[in-house]
Tab-separated table of C-alpha atoms in Angstrom:
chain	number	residue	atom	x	y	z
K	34	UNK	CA	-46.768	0.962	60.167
K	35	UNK	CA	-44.121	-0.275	62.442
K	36	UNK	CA	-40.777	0.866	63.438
K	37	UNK	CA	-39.591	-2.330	65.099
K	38	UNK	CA	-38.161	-3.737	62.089
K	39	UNK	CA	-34.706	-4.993	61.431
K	40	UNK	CA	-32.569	-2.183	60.059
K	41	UNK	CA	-34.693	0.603	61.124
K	42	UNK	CA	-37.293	0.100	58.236
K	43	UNK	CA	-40.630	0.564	58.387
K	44	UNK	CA	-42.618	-2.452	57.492
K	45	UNK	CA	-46.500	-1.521	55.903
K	46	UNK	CA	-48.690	-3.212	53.712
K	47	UNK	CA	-48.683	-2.032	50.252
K	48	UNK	CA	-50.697	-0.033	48.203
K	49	UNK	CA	-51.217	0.243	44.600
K	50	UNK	CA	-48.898	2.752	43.911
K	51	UNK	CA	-46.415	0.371	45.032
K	52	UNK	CA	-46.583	-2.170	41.987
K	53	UNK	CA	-44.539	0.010	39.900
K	54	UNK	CA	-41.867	0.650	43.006
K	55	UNK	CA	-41.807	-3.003	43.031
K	56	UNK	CA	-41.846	-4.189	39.564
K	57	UNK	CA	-39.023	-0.839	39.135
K	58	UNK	CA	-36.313	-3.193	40.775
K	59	UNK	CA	-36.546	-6.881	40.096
K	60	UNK	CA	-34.331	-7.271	37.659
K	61	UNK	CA	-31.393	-5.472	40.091
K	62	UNK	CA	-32.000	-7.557	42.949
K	63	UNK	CA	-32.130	-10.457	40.670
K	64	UNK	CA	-29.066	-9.269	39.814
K	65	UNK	CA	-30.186	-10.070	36.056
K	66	UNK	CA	-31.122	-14.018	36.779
K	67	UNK	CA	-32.455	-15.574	33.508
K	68	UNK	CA	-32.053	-12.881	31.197
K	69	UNK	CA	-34.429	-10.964	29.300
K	70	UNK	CA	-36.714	-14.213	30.061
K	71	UNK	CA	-36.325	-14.116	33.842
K	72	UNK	CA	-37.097	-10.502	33.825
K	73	UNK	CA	-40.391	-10.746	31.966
K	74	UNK	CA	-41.154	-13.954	34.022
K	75	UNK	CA	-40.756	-12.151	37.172
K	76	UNK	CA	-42.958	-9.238	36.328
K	77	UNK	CA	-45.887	-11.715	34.986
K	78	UNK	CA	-45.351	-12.795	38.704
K	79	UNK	CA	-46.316	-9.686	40.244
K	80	UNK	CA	-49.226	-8.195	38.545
K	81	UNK	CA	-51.011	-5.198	39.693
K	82	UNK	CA	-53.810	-7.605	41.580
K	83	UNK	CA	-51.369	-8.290	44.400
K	84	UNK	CA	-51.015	-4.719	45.075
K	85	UNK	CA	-54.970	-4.064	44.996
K	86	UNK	CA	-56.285	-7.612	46.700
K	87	UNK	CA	-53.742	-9.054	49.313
K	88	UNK	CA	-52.602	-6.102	50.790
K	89	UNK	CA	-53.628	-7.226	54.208
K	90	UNK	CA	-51.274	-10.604	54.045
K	91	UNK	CA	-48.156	-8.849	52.637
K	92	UNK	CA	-45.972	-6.266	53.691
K	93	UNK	CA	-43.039	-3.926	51.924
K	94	UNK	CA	-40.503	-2.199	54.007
K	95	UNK	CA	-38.835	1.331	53.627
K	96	UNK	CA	-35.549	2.835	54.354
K	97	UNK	CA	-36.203	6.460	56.483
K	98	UNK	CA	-36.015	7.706	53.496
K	99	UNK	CA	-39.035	5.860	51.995
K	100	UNK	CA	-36.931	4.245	49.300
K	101	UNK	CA	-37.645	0.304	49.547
K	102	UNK	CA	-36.013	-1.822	50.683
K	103	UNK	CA	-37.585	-5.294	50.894
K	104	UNK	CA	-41.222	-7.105	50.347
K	105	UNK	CA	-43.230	-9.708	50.646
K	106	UNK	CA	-46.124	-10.288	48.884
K	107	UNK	CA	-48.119	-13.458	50.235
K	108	UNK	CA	-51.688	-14.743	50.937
K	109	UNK	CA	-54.249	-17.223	52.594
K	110	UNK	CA	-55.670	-19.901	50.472
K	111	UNK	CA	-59.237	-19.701	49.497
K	112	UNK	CA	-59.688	-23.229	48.634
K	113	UNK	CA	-57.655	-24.748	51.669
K	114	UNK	CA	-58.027	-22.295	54.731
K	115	UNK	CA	-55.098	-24.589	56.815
K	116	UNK	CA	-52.342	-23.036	54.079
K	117	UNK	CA	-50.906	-20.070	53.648
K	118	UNK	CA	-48.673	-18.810	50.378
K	119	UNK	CA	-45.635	-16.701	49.934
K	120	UNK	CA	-45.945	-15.840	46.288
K	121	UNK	CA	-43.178	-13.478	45.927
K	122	UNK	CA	-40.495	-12.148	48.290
K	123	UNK	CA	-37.229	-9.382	47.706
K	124	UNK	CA	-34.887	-7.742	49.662
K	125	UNK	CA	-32.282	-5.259	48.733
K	126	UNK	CA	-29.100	-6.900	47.827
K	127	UNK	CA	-27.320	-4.439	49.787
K	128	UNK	CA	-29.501	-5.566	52.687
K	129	UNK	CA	-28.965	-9.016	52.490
K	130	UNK	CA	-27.705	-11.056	56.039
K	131	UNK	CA	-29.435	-8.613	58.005
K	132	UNK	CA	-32.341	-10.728	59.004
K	133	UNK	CA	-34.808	-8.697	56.635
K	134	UNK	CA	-36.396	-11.812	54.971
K	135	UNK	CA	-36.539	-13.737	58.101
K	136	UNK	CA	-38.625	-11.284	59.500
K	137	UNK	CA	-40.847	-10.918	56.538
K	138	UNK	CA	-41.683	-14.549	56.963
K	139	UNK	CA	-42.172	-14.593	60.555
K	140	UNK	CA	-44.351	-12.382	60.415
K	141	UNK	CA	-46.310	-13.754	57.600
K	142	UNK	CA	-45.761	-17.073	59.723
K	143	UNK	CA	-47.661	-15.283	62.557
K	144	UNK	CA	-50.311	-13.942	60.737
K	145	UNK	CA	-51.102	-17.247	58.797
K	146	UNK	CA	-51.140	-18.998	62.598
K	147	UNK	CA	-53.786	-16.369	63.846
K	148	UNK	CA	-56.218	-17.355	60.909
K	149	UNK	CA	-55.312	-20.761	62.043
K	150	UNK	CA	-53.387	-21.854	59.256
K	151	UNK	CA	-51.390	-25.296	59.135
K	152	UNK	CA	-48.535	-24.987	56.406
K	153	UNK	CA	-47.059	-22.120	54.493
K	154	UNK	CA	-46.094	-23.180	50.617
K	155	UNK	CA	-43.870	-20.928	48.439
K	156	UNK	CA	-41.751	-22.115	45.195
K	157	UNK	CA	-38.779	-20.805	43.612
K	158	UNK	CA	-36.576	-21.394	40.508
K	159	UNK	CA	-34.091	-24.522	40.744
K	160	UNK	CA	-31.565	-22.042	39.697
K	161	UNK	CA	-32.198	-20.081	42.522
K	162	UNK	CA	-30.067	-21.733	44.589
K	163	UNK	CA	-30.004	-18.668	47.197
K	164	UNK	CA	-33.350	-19.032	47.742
K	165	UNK	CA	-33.403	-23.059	47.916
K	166	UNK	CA	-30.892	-22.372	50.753
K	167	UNK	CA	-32.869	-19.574	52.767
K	168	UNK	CA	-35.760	-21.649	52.536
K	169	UNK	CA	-34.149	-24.904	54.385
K	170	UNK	CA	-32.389	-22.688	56.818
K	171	UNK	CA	-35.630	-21.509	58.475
K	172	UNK	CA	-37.276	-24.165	58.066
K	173	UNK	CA	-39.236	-25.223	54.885
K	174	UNK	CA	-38.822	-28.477	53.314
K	175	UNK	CA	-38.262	-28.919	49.537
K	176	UNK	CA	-41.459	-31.626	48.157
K	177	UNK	CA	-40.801	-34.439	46.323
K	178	UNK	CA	-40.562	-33.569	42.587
K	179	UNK	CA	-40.757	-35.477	39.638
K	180	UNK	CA	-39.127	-38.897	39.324
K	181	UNK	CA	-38.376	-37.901	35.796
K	182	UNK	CA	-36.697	-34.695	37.046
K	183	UNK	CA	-33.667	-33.761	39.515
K	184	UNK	CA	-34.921	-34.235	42.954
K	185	UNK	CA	-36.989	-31.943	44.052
K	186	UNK	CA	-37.978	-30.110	40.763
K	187	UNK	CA	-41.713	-30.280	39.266
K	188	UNK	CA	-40.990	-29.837	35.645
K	189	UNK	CA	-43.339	-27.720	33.690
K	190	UNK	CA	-44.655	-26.276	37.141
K	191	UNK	CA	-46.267	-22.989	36.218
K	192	UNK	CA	-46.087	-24.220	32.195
K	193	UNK	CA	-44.065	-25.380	29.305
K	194	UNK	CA	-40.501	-25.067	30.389
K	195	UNK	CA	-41.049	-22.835	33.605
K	196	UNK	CA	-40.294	-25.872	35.992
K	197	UNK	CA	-40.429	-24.845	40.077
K	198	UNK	CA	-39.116	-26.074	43.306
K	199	UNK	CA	-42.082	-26.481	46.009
K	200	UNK	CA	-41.562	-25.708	49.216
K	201	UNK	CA	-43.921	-26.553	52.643
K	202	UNK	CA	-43.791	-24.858	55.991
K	203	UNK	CA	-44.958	-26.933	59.135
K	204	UNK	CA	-46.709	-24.287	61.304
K	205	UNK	CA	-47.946	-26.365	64.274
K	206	UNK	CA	-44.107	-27.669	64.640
K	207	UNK	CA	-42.444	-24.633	63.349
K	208	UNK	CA	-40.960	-22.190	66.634
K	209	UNK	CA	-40.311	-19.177	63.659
């Protein structure tokens, strides 16, 4: 654990018990995005293997209290050890402009640098527009999509209908 997180959290990496904490409030820090089908989608994001198998690349802060209040769940690629992924990252809406998920990802930026990754990738929803945003502001660029498509979206991404915006993270020229 460590204490010198924004806000006076405690950042750890999960456990399994955490899955349910987790999975408990998506849909409120979504504030309701999607619907019913954005709620389901989002849980079929973050199945219990995350919590049991890449523990050591993510991290989930705590209030004092021990009630959460942000994480990020990420991991190394087995197939191409120069990139990292951020599969799936939340912070408290009441948290929000504090610097919380900045930190997460510079931290996940540091530990993908000392296992010598290149790049970090993450995607989002193109409806997300918050997270479209956070992502350019520290420094990920948005990847071509499809020239069928609005710029920038892949349709069809993660299957019929579920269409993503990709997102790449130039470690060797990144300062965060």
């Amino acid at each position: 654990m460590t204490d010198d997180f924004p806000g006076g959290l405690a950042l750890r990496h999960p456990r399994v018990e955490d899955h349910a904490r987790v999975l408990a409030v998506l849909d409120q820090w979504w504030g309701g995005l999607g619907g019913e089908t954005g709620s389901r989608e989002r849980a079929l994001l973050l199945p219990r293997l995350y919590f049991q198998h890449f523990t050591g690349t993510s991290h989930v802060a705590e209030r004092p209290s021990g009630e959460l209040a942000a994480f990020l769940v990420g991991f190394l690629s087995q197939d191409r050890p120069d990139i990292a992924y951020i599969h799936f990252v939340g912070v408290d809406p009441a948290l929000h402009g504090r610097g919380i998920a900045t930190a997460l990802y510079h931290r996940f930026f540091a530990l993908a640098r000392a296992r010598h990754c290149r790049q970090v990738h993450a995607i989002t929803s193109p409806a997300n527009a918050a997270s479209r945003a956070f992502h350019t502001r520290i420094g990920f660029a948005e990847l071509p999509g499809s020239p069928d498509a609005a710029p920038s979206v892949h349709p069809d991404y993660d299957g019929p209908g579920l269409d993503r915006v990709t997102f790449a993270h130039d470690l060797t020229a990144a300062t965060g």
